[in-house]
Amino acid sequence: MKRYQIAGMLCLLFSLLLCACSAPPDPAASEPEQAAAEISLTPVTSFLLVGSTTGGENGFYKSIPNPQKGSNIVYIDYATKAAVYLCSRPECQHNDETCPSWFPFAVGGLFLDAKNEHLFCVGSADSEQEQTEVIWKMDANGENREKFYTCSPSENLIDMVVSVCLLNVFEAVKQSVT
């Protein structure tokens, strides 16, 4: 764990140092760069503390193992201390892909955007054939889940870093698998 913290701090330091080295922006920027500039995320948790829980103003989210397979995300309200699955269906068993709180893998990290509107989850791709890591994006209530970023087969996610110098675009620190 200490090694990852040191690696994270070094990556952050190098990111900050490289921000001052960039050339002025090209006025004729390509279209993909313009689309990327529209994404603006600021996690409310430190990138060194991303884990199986993340807190908002009125409660926090926690990843819990599912006894049958995979894991679920629950929301715990600060006032009532009640834990509820991120699922609006009372009849749901919370153990398959029809449930918005269920994931077929162990969730690797959770974090909210700055407005507490979207929850992000780090984990694996859907299928067992795909062994890539994915950042999933969903509404704060668990609905409208989508793949936000998919690593290539030679990449994996080590830590999440927000780079202010790069137009507040979410960047993932990646490590090549050799």
PDB file of C-alpha atoms in Angstrom:
ATOM      1  CA  MET A   1       0.000   0.000   0.000  1.00  0.00           C
ATOM      2  CA  LYS A   2       2.865   2.335   0.877  1.00  0.00           C
ATOM      3  CA  ARG A   3       4.367   1.684  -2.566  1.00  0.00           C
ATOM      4  CA  TYR A   4       1.133   2.787  -4.266  1.00  0.00           C
ATOM      5  CA  GLN A   5       0.970   5.934  -2.166  1.00  0.00           C
ATOM      6  CA  ILE A   6       4.531   6.844  -3.098  1.00  0.00           C
ATOM      7  CA  ALA A   7       3.835   6.059  -6.765  1.00  0.00           C
ATOM      8  CA  GLY A   8       0.676   8.168  -6.616  1.00  0.00           C
ATOM      9  CA  MET A   9       2.488  11.105  -5.060  1.00  0.00           C
ATOM     10  CA  LEU A  10       5.263  10.890  -7.669  1.00  0.00           C
ATOM     11  CA  CYS A  11       2.703  10.797 -10.494  1.00  0.00           C
ATOM     12  CA  LEU A  12       0.938  13.819  -9.053  1.00  0.00           C
ATOM     13  CA  LEU A  13       4.244  15.667  -8.676  1.00  0.00           C
ATOM     14  CA  PHE A  14       5.269  14.911 -12.265  1.00  0.00           C
ATOM     15  CA  SER A  15       1.805  15.912 -13.524  1.00  0.00           C
ATOM     16  CA  LEU A  16       2.103  19.267 -11.813  1.00  0.00           C
ATOM     17  CA  LEU A  17       5.629  19.783 -13.121  1.00  0.00           C
ATOM     18  CA  LEU A  18       4.587  18.956 -16.671  1.00  0.00           C
ATOM     19  CA  CYS A  19       1.674  21.408 -16.581  1.00  0.00           C
ATOM     20  CA  ALA A  20       4.074  24.326 -16.774  1.00  0.00           C
ATOM     21  CA  CYS A  21       5.865  22.803 -19.763  1.00  0.00           C
ATOM     22  CA  SER A  22       2.955  22.734 -22.168  1.00  0.00           C
ATOM     23  CA  ALA A  23       2.785  24.814 -25.306  1.00  0.00           C
ATOM     24  CA  PRO A  24      -0.024  27.339 -25.780  1.00  0.00           C
ATOM     25  CA  PRO A  25      -3.219  25.673 -27.026  1.00  0.00           C
ATOM     26  CA  ASP A  26      -3.618  25.362 -30.777  1.00  0.00           C
ATOM     27  CA  PRO A  27      -6.662  27.388 -31.901  1.00  0.00           C
ATOM     28  CA  ALA A  28      -7.412  24.777 -34.558  1.00  0.00           C
ATOM     29  CA  ALA A  29      -7.817  21.938 -32.066  1.00  0.00           C
ATOM     30  CA  SER A  30      -9.096  18.647 -33.360  1.00  0.00           C
ATOM     31  CA  GLU A  31     -12.651  17.519 -32.662  1.00  0.00           C
ATOM     32  CA  PRO A  32     -11.753  14.646 -30.238  1.00  0.00           C
ATOM     33  CA  GLU A  33      -9.879  17.103 -28.027  1.00  0.00           C
ATOM     34  CA  GLN A  34     -12.918  19.389 -27.977  1.00  0.00           C
ATOM     35  CA  ALA A  35     -15.140  16.469 -26.968  1.00  0.00           C
ATOM     36  CA  ALA A  36     -12.694  15.485 -24.206  1.00  0.00           C
ATOM     37  CA  ALA A  37     -12.666  19.047 -22.883  1.00  0.00           C
ATOM     38  CA  GLU A  38     -16.405  18.772 -22.185  1.00  0.00           C
ATOM     39  CA  ILE A  39     -15.782  16.096 -19.548  1.00  0.00           C
ATOM     40  CA  SER A  40     -15.034  17.815 -16.263  1.00  0.00           C
ATOM     41  CA  LEU A  41     -14.767  15.654 -13.135  1.00  0.00           C
ATOM     42  CA  THR A  42     -13.472  16.501  -9.726  1.00  0.00           C
ATOM     43  CA  PRO A  43     -13.601  13.604  -7.261  1.00  0.00           C
ATOM     44  CA  VAL A  44     -14.391  14.715  -3.713  1.00  0.00           C
ATOM     45  CA  THR A  45     -12.048  12.082  -2.325  1.00  0.00           C
ATOM     46  CA  SER A  46      -8.280  12.168  -2.518  1.00  0.00           C
ATOM     47  CA  PHE A  47      -6.908   9.961  -5.268  1.00  0.00           C
ATOM     48  CA  LEU A  48      -4.846   8.177  -2.633  1.00  0.00           C
ATOM     49  CA  LEU A  49      -7.967   7.338  -0.628  1.00  0.00           C
ATOM     50  CA  VAL A  50     -10.219   5.960  -3.370  1.00  0.00           C
ATOM     51  CA  GLY A  51     -11.625   2.733  -2.014  1.00  0.00           C
ATOM     52  CA  SER A  52     -14.769   0.736  -1.443  1.00  0.00           C
ATOM     53  CA  THR A  53     -16.554   3.718   0.184  1.00  0.00           C
ATOM     54  CA  THR A  54     -17.181   7.321  -0.785  1.00  0.00           C
ATOM     55  CA  GLY A  55     -19.186   9.980   0.982  1.00  0.00           C
ATOM     56  CA  GLY A  56     -21.578  12.675  -0.093  1.00  0.00           C
ATOM     57  CA  GLU A  57     -23.409  15.411   1.782  1.00  0.00           C
ATOM     58  CA  ASN A  58     -26.233  13.259   3.204  1.00  0.00           C
ATOM     59  CA  GLY A  59     -24.742   9.769   3.175  1.00  0.00           C
ATOM     60  CA  PHE A  60     -22.106   7.484   1.766  1.00  0.00           C
ATOM     61  CA  TYR A  61     -21.804   4.632  -0.715  1.00  0.00           C
ATOM     62  CA  LYS A  62     -20.175   1.322   0.128  1.00  0.00           C
ATOM     63  CA  SER A  63     -19.284  -1.722  -1.918  1.00  0.00           C
ATOM     64  CA  ILE A  64     -20.195  -4.993  -0.224  1.00  0.00           C
ATOM     65  CA  PRO A  65     -19.559  -8.570  -1.398  1.00  0.00           C
ATOM     66  CA  ASN A  66     -22.618 -10.437  -2.635  1.00  0.00           C
ATOM     67  CA  PRO A  67     -22.856 -13.900  -1.010  1.00  0.00           C
ATOM     68  CA  GLN A  68     -23.746 -15.525  -4.345  1.00  0.00           C
ATOM     69  CA  LYS A  69     -21.378 -13.754  -6.753  1.00  0.00           C
ATOM     70  CA  GLY A  70     -19.975 -10.306  -7.398  1.00  0.00           C
ATOM     71  CA  SER A  71     -20.730  -7.287  -5.252  1.00  0.00           C
ATOM     72  CA  ASN A  72     -23.372  -4.653  -4.582  1.00  0.00           C
ATOM     73  CA  ILE A  73     -23.272  -0.945  -3.886  1.00  0.00           C
ATOM     74  CA  VAL A  74     -25.336   0.230  -0.934  1.00  0.00           C
ATOM     75  CA  TYR A  75     -26.140   3.749   0.227  1.00  0.00           C
ATOM     76  CA  ILE A  76     -26.030   4.540   3.955  1.00  0.00           C
ATOM     77  CA  ASP A  77     -27.935   7.635   5.045  1.00  0.00           C
ATOM     78  CA  TYR A  78     -26.131   9.646   7.741  1.00  0.00           C
ATOM     79  CA  ALA A  79     -29.336  10.702   9.533  1.00  0.00           C
ATOM     80  CA  THR A  80     -31.138   7.342   9.677  1.00  0.00           C
ATOM     81  CA  LYS A  81     -28.064   5.085   9.478  1.00  0.00           C
ATOM     82  CA  ALA A  82     -30.140   2.905   7.144  1.00  0.00           C
ATOM     83  CA  ALA A  83     -28.340   0.973   4.410  1.00  0.00           C
ATOM     84  CA  VAL A  84     -30.244   0.436   1.150  1.00  0.00           C
ATOM     85  CA  TYR A  85     -29.213  -1.155  -2.118  1.00  0.00           C
ATOM     86  CA  LEU A  86     -28.915   1.236  -5.073  1.00  0.00           C
ATOM     87  CA  CYS A  87     -32.055  -0.348  -6.492  1.00  0.00           C
ATOM     88  CA  SER A  88     -35.614   0.970  -6.586  1.00  0.00           C
ATOM     89  CA  ARG A  89     -37.315  -2.419  -7.032  1.00  0.00           C
ATOM     90  CA  PRO A  90     -38.571  -3.934  -3.750  1.00  0.00           C
ATOM     91  CA  GLU A  91     -38.909  -7.433  -5.282  1.00  0.00           C
ATOM     92  CA  CYS A  92     -35.281  -7.469  -6.507  1.00  0.00           C
ATOM     93  CA  GLN A  93     -32.880 -10.123  -5.200  1.00  0.00           C
ATOM     94  CA  HIS A  94     -29.847  -7.862  -5.925  1.00  0.00           C
ATOM     95  CA  ASN A  95     -27.815 -10.679  -7.459  1.00  0.00           C
ATOM     96  CA  ASP A  96     -27.951 -10.326 -11.259  1.00  0.00           C
ATOM     97  CA  GLU A  97     -27.588  -7.831 -14.098  1.00  0.00           C
ATOM     98  CA  THR A  98     -31.196  -6.635 -13.757  1.00  0.00           C
ATOM     99  CA  CYS A  99     -30.265  -4.890 -10.486  1.00  0.00           C
ATOM    100  CA  PRO A 100     -28.506  -1.514 -10.777  1.00  0.00           C
ATOM    101  CA  SER A 101     -26.646  -2.104  -7.485  1.00  0.00           C
ATOM    102  CA  TRP A 102     -25.118  -5.440  -8.550  1.00  0.00           C
ATOM    103  CA  PHE A 103     -21.781  -5.928 -10.321  1.00  0.00           C
ATOM    104  CA  PRO A 104     -20.452  -9.342 -11.427  1.00  0.00           C
ATOM    105  CA  PHE A 105     -17.030  -8.517  -9.940  1.00  0.00           C
ATOM    106  CA  ALA A 106     -15.558  -7.085  -6.764  1.00  0.00           C
ATOM    107  CA  VAL A 107     -15.767  -3.294  -7.017  1.00  0.00           C
ATOM    108  CA  GLY A 108     -12.284  -1.789  -6.861  1.00  0.00           C
ATOM    109  CA  GLY A 109     -13.095   1.818  -6.038  1.00  0.00           C
ATOM    110  CA  LEU A 110     -15.956   4.292  -5.710  1.00  0.00           C
ATOM    111  CA  PHE A 111     -16.037   8.060  -6.014  1.00  0.00           C
ATOM    112  CA  LEU A 112     -18.557  10.831  -6.659  1.00  0.00           C
ATOM    113  CA  ASP A 113     -18.266  13.829  -8.933  1.00  0.00           C
ATOM    114  CA  ALA A 114     -18.079  17.264  -7.294  1.00  0.00           C
ATOM    115  CA  LYS A 115     -21.838  17.882  -7.624  1.00  0.00           C
ATOM    116  CA  ASN A 116     -22.730  14.468  -6.138  1.00  0.00           C
ATOM    117  CA  GLU A 117     -24.761  13.733  -9.278  1.00  0.00           C
ATOM    118  CA  HIS A 118     -22.784  10.776 -10.597  1.00  0.00           C
ATOM    119  CA  LEU A 119     -21.138   7.830  -8.918  1.00  0.00           C
ATOM    120  CA  PHE A 120     -18.082   6.247 -10.513  1.00  0.00           C
ATOM    121  CA  CYS A 121     -17.029   2.663  -9.933  1.00  0.00           C
ATOM    122  CA  VAL A 122     -13.765   1.005 -10.913  1.00  0.00           C
ATOM    123  CA  GLY A 123     -13.946  -2.657 -11.823  1.00  0.00           C
ATOM    124  CA  SER A 124     -13.793  -5.218 -14.598  1.00  0.00           C
ATOM    125  CA  ALA A 125     -15.569  -5.380 -17.925  1.00  0.00           C
ATOM    126  CA  ASP A 126     -18.872  -7.269 -18.211  1.00  0.00           C
ATOM    127  CA  SER A 127     -17.779 -10.520 -19.738  1.00  0.00           C
ATOM    128  CA  GLU A 128     -15.402 -13.110 -18.383  1.00  0.00           C
ATOM    129  CA  GLN A 129     -13.588 -13.099 -21.738  1.00  0.00           C
ATOM    130  CA  GLU A 130     -12.693  -9.423 -21.323  1.00  0.00           C
ATOM    131  CA  GLN A 131     -10.077  -9.075 -18.610  1.00  0.00           C
ATOM    132  CA  THR A 132      -9.847  -5.297 -18.906  1.00  0.00           C
ATOM    133  CA  GLU A 133     -10.550  -2.721 -16.234  1.00  0.00           C
ATOM    134  CA  VAL A 134     -13.378  -0.230 -16.641  1.00  0.00           C
ATOM    135  CA  ILE A 135     -14.571   2.946 -14.956  1.00  0.00           C
ATOM    136  CA  TRP A 136     -18.355   2.770 -14.750  1.00  0.00           C
ATOM    137  CA  LYS A 137     -20.485   5.932 -14.497  1.00  0.00           C
ATOM    138  CA  MET A 138     -24.010   5.961 -13.067  1.00  0.00           C
ATOM    139  CA  ASP A 139     -26.500   8.351 -11.547  1.00  0.00           C
ATOM    140  CA  ALA A 140     -26.271   8.802  -7.777  1.00  0.00           C
ATOM    141  CA  ASN A 141     -29.265   6.444  -7.401  1.00  0.00           C
ATOM    142  CA  GLY A 142     -27.511   3.681  -9.389  1.00  0.00           C
ATOM    143  CA  GLU A 143     -29.561   4.103 -12.574  1.00  0.00           C
ATOM    144  CA  ASN A 144     -28.229   4.792 -16.094  1.00  0.00           C
ATOM    145  CA  ARG A 145     -25.015   2.806 -15.675  1.00  0.00           C
ATOM    146  CA  GLU A 146     -22.562   3.053 -18.566  1.00  0.00           C
ATOM    147  CA  LYS A 147     -18.927   2.342 -19.313  1.00  0.00           C
ATOM    148  CA  PHE A 148     -17.099   5.645 -18.916  1.00  0.00           C
ATOM    149  CA  TYR A 149     -13.557   4.475 -19.700  1.00  0.00           C
ATOM    150  CA  THR A 150     -12.206   1.084 -20.755  1.00  0.00           C
ATOM    151  CA  CYS A 151      -8.534   0.208 -20.427  1.00  0.00           C
ATOM    152  CA  SER A 152      -6.782  -1.456 -23.317  1.00  0.00           C
ATOM    153  CA  PRO A 153      -5.704  -5.069 -22.637  1.00  0.00           C
ATOM    154  CA  SER A 154      -2.170  -3.879 -21.821  1.00  0.00           C
ATOM    155  CA  GLU A 155      -3.313  -1.278 -19.246  1.00  0.00           C
ATOM    156  CA  ASN A 156      -4.666  -1.368 -15.732  1.00  0.00           C
ATOM    157  CA  LEU A 157      -5.824   1.319 -13.358  1.00  0.00           C
ATOM    158  CA  ILE A 158      -3.560   2.083 -10.436  1.00  0.00           C
ATOM    159  CA  ASP A 159      -5.057   5.295  -9.099  1.00  0.00           C
ATOM    160  CA  MET A 160      -7.398   8.019 -10.236  1.00  0.00           C
ATOM    161  CA  VAL A 161      -5.984  11.504 -10.691  1.00  0.00           C
ATOM    162  CA  VAL A 162      -7.712  14.702 -11.643  1.00  0.00           C
ATOM    163  CA  SER A 163      -5.500  16.959 -13.691  1.00  0.00           C
ATOM    164  CA  VAL A 164      -6.444  20.615 -13.361  1.00  0.00           C
ATOM    165  CA  CYS A 165      -3.794  21.573 -15.910  1.00  0.00           C
ATOM    166  CA  LEU A 166      -5.396  19.447 -18.623  1.00  0.00           C
ATOM    167  CA  LEU A 167      -8.750  21.270 -18.771  1.00  0.00           C
ATOM    168  CA  ASN A 168     -10.102  19.280 -15.818  1.00  0.00           C
ATOM    169  CA  VAL A 169     -10.240  16.140 -17.923  1.00  0.00           C
ATOM    170  CA  PHE A 170     -10.300  12.941 -15.939  1.00  0.00           C
ATOM    171  CA  GLU A 171      -7.032  11.105 -16.365  1.00  0.00           C
ATOM    172  CA  ALA A 172      -6.211   7.612 -15.194  1.00  0.00           C
ATOM    173  CA  VAL A 173      -2.681   6.789 -14.194  1.00  0.00           C
ATOM    174  CA  LYS A 174      -1.978   3.606 -16.103  1.00  0.00           C
ATOM    175  CA  GLN A 175       0.646   0.948 -15.794  1.00  0.00           C
ATOM    176  CA  SER A 176       1.577  -1.137 -18.826  1.00  0.00           C
ATOM    177  CA  VAL A 177       1.317  -4.838 -18.263  1.00  0.00           C
ATOM    178  CA  THR A 178       4.363  -6.588 -19.625  1.00  0.00           C
TER     179      THR A 178
END
